[in-house]
PDB file of C-alpha atoms in Angstrom:
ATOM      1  CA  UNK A   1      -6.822  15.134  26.492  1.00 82.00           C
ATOM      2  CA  UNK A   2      -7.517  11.763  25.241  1.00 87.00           C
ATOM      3  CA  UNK A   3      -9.795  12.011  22.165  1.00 90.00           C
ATOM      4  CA  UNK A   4     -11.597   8.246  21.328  1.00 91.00           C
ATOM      5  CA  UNK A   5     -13.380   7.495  18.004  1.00 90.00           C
ATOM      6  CA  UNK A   6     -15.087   4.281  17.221  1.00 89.00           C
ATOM      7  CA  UNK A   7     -13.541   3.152  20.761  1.00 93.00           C
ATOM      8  CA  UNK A   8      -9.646   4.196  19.959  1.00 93.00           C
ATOM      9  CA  UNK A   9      -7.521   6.178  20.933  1.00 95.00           C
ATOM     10  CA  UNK A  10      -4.015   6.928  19.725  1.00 95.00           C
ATOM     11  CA  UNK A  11      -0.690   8.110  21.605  1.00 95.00           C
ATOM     12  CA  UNK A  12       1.752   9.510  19.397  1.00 95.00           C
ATOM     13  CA  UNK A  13       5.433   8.662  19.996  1.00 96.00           C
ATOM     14  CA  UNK A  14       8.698  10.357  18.200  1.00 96.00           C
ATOM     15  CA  UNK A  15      11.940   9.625  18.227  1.00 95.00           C
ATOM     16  CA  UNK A  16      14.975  10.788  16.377  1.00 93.00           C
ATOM     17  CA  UNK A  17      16.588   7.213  14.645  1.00 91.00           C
ATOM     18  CA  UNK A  18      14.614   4.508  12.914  1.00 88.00           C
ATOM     19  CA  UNK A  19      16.935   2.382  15.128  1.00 91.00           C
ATOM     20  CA  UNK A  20      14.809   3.540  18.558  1.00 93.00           C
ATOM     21  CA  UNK A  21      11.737   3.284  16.686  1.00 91.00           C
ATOM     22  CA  UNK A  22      12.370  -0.271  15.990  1.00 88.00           C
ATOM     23  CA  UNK A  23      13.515  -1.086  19.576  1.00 91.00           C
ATOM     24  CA  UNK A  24      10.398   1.262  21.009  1.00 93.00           C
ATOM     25  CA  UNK A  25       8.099  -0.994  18.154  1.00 89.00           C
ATOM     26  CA  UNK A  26       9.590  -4.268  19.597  1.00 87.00           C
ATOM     27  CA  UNK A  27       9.159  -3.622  23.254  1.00 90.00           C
ATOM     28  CA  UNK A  28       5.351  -2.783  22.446  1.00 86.00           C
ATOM     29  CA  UNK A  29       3.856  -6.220  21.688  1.00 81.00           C
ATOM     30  CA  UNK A  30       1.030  -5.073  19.507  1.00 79.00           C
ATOM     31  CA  UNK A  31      -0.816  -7.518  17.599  1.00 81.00           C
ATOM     32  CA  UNK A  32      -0.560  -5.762  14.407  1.00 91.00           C
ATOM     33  CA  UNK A  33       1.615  -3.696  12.637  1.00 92.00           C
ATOM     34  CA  UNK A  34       2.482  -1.252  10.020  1.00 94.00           C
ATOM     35  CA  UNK A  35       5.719   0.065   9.309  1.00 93.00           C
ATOM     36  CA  UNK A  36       5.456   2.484   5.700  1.00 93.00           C
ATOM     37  CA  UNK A  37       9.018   1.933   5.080  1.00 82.00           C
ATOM     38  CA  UNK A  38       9.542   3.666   2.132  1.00 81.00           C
ATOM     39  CA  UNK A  39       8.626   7.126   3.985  1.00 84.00           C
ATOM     40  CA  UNK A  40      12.039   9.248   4.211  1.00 86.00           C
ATOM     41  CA  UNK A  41      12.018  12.249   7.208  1.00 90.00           C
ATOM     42  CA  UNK A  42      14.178  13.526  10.056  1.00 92.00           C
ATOM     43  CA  UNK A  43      12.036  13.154  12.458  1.00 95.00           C
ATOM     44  CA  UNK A  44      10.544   9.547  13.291  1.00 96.00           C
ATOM     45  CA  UNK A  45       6.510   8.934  14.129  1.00 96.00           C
ATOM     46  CA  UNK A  46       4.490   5.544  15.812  1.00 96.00           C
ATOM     47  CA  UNK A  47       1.182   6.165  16.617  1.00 96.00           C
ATOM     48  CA  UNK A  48       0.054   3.220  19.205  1.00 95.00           C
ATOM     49  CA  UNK A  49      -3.926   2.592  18.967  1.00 94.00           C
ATOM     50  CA  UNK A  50      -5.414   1.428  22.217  1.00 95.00           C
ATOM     51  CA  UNK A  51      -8.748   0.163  22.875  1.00 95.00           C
ATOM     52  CA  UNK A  52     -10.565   3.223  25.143  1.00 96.00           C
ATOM     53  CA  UNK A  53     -11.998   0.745  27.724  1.00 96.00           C
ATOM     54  CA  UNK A  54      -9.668  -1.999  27.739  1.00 95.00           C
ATOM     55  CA  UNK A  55      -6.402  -0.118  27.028  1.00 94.00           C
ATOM     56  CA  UNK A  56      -5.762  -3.236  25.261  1.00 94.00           C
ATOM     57  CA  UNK A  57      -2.807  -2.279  21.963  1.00 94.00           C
ATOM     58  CA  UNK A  58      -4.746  -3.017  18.999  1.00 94.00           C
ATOM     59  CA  UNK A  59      -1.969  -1.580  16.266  1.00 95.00           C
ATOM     60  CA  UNK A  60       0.724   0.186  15.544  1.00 95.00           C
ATOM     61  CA  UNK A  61       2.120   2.804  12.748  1.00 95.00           C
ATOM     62  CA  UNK A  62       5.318   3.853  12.198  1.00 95.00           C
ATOM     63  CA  UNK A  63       6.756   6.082   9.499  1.00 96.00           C
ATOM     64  CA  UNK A  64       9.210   9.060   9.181  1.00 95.00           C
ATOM     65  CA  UNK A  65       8.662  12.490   8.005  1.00 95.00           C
ATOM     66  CA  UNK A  66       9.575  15.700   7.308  1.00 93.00           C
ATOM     67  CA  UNK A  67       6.652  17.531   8.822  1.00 94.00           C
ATOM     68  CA  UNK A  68       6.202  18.229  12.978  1.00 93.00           C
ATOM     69  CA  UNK A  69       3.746  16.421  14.537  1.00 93.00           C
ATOM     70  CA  UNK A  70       1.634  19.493  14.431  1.00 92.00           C
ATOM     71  CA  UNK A  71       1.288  18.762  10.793  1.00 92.00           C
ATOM     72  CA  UNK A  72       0.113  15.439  10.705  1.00 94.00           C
ATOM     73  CA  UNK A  73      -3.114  14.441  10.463  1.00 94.00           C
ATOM     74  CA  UNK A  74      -4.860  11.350  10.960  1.00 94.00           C
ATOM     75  CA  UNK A  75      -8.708  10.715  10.540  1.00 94.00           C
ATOM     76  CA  UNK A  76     -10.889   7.776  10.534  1.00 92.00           C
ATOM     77  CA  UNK A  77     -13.097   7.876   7.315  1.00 94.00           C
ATOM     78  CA  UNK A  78     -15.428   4.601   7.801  1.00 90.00           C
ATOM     79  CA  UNK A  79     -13.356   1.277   8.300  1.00 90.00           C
ATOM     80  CA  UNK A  80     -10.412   3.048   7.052  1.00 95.00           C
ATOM     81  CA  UNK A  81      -7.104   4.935   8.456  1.00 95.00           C
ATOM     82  CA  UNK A  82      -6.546   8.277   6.561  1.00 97.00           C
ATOM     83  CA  UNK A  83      -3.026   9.054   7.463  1.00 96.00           C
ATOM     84  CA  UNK A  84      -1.120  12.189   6.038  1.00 96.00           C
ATOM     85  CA  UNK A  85       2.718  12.298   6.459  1.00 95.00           C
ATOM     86  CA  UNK A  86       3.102  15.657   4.489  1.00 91.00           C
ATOM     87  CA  UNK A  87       4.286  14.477   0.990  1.00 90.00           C
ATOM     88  CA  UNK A  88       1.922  11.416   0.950  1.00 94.00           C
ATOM     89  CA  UNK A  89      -1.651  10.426   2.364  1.00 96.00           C
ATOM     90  CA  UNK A  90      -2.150   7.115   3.178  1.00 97.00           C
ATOM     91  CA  UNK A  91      -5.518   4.993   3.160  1.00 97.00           C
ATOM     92  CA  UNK A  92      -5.264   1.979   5.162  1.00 97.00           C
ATOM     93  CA  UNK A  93      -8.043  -0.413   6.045  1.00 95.00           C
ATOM     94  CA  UNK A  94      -8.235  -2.196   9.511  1.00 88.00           C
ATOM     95  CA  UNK A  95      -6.499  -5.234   8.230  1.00 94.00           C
ATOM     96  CA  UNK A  96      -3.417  -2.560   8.549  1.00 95.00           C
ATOM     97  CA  UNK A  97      -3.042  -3.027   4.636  1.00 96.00           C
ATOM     98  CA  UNK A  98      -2.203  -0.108   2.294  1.00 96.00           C
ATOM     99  CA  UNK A  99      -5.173   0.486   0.170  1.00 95.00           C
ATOM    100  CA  UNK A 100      -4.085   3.156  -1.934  1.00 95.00           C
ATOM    101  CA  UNK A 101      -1.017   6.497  -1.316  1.00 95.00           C
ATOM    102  CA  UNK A 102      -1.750   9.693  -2.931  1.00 95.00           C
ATOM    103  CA  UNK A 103       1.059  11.793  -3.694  1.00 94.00           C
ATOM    104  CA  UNK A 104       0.364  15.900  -2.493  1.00 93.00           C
ATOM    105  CA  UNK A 105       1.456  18.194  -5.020  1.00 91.00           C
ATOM    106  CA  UNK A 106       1.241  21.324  -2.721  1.00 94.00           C
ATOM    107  CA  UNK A 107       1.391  21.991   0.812  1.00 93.00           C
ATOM    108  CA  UNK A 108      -2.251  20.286   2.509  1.00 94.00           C
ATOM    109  CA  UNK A 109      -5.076  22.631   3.312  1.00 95.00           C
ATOM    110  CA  UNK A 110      -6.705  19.513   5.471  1.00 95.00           C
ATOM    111  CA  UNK A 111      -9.007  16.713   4.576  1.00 96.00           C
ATOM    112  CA  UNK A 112     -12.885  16.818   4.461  1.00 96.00           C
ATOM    113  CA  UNK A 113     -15.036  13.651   4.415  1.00 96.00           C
ATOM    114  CA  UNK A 114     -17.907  14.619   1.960  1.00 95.00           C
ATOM    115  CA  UNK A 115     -19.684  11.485   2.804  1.00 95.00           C
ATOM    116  CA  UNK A 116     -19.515   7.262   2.824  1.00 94.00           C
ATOM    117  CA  UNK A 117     -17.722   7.217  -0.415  1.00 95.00           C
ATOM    118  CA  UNK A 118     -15.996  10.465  -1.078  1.00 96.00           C
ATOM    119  CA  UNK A 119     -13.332  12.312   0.616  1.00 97.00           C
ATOM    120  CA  UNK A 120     -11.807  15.799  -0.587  1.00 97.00           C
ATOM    121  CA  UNK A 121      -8.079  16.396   0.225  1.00 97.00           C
ATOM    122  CA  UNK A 122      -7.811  20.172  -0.682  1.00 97.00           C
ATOM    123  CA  UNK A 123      -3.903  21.333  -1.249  1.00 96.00           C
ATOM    124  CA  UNK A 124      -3.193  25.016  -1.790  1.00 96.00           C
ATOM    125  CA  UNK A 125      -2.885  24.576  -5.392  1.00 96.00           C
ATOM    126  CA  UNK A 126      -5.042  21.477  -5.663  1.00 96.00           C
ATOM    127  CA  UNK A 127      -8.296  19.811  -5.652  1.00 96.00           C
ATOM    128  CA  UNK A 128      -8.576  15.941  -5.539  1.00 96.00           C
ATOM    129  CA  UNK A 129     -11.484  14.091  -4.798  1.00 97.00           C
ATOM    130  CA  UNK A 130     -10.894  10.279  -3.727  1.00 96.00           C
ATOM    131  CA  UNK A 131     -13.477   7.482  -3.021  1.00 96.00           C
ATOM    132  CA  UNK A 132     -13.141   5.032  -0.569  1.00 93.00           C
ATOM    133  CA  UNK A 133     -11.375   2.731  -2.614  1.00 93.00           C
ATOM    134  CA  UNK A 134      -8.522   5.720  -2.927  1.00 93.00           C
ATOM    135  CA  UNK A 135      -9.069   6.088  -6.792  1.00 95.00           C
ATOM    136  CA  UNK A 136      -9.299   9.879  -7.704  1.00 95.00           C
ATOM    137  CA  UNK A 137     -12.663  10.611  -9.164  1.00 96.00           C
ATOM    138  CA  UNK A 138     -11.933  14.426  -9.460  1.00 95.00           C
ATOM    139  CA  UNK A 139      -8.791  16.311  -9.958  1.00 95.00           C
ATOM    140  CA  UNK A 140      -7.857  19.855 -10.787  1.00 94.00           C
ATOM    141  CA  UNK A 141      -5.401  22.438 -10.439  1.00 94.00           C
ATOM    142  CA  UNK A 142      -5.951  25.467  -9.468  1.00 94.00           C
ATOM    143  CA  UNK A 143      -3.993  28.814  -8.665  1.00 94.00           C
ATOM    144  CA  UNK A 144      -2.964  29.574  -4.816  1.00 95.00           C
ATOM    145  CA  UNK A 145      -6.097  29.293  -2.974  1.00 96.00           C
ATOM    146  CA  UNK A 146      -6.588  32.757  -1.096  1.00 96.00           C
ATOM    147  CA  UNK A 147      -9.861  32.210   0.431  1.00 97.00           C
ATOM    148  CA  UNK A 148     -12.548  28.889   0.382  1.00 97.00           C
ATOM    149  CA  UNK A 149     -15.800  27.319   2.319  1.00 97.00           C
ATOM    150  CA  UNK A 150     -17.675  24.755   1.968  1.00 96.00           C
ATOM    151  CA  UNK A 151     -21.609  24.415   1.644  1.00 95.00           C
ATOM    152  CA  UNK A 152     -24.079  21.785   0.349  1.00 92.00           C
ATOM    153  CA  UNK A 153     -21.303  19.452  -1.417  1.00 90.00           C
ATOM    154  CA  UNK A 154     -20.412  22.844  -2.981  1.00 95.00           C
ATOM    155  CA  UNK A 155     -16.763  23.973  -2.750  1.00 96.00           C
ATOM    156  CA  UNK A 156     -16.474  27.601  -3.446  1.00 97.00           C
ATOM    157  CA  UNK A 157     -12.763  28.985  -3.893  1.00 96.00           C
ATOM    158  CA  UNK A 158     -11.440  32.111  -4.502  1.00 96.00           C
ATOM    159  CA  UNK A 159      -7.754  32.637  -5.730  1.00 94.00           C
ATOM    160  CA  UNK A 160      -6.463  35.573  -7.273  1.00 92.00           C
ATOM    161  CA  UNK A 161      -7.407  34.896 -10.646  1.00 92.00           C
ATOM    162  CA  UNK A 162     -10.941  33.578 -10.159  1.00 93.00           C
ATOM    163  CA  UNK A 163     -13.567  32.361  -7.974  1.00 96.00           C
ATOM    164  CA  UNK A 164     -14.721  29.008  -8.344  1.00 94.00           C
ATOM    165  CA  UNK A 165     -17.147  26.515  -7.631  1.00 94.00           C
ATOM    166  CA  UNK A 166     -16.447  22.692  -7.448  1.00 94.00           C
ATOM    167  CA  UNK A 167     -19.118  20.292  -6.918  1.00 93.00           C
ATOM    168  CA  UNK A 168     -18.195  17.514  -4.197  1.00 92.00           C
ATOM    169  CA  UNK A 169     -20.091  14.768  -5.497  1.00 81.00           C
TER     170      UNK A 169
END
């Protein structure tokens, strides 16, 4: 299943050397380009964006990571890329620069846009909010998360220790 947003779609490619991820990147002809060479990983990603109507190759990514594809995660939040890689989440505008890496403390829980200008990347251990210039406006640790949900910009956790609320704004 082909899933488009904002008129893209992505095929994900992996390969086992950087070496055939360069020759697969080379053969491509994209316009534009991103390789986030100083990711380190055993397994090796590029994720091809395609125009849905045209099929025209707008961009590529590459990168390498520890994580299966299964635990990647890639979002559009407004004009920008939100790419996780498992030890790093990237936000990269659609000039295909780097605006900002966060570093993830604990494993990822996933990503929630709370609106224009805030996102929430929620670890098991962690709370960091980030706005869409990928500054961290809110950040606190927390014990194991056990149970959460989320309901009018309210975050409501409960570990072992406590329960908590966390306002999103």
């Amino acid at each position: 299943m082909r899933q488009v947003i904002k008129n893209r779609y992505l095929k994900v490619f992996s390969f086992l050397s950087s070496r055939e991820t360069t020759t697969f990147l080379n053969n491509q002809g994209a316009n534009r380009s991103l390789s986030l060479e100083e990711t380190f990983g055993e397994n090796y990603y590029c994720y091809i964006c395609y125009h849905s109507l045209t099929q025209e190759k707008l961009f590529s990514l590459s990168f390498s990571s520890d994580e299966s594809e299964d635990n990647l995660n890639i979002m559009y939040w407004n004009d920008l890329i939100v790419l996780d890689i498992g030890k790093k989440n990237y936000l990269i505008d659609d000039f295909l620069e780097i605006r900002s890496s966060i570093e993830i403390t604990t494993p990822l829980v996933g990503l929630y846009v709370i609106n224009d200008e805030r996102l929430l990347i929620l670890e098991e251990a962690f709370v960091r909010v980030i706005n869409n210039k990928g500054e961290v406006v809110k950040s606190e640790l927390i014990d194991l998360i056990e149970d959460f949900s989320i309901k009018d910009n309210l975050l409501f956790i409960q570990t072992s220790e406590e329960n908590r609320i966390i306002e999103l704004n």
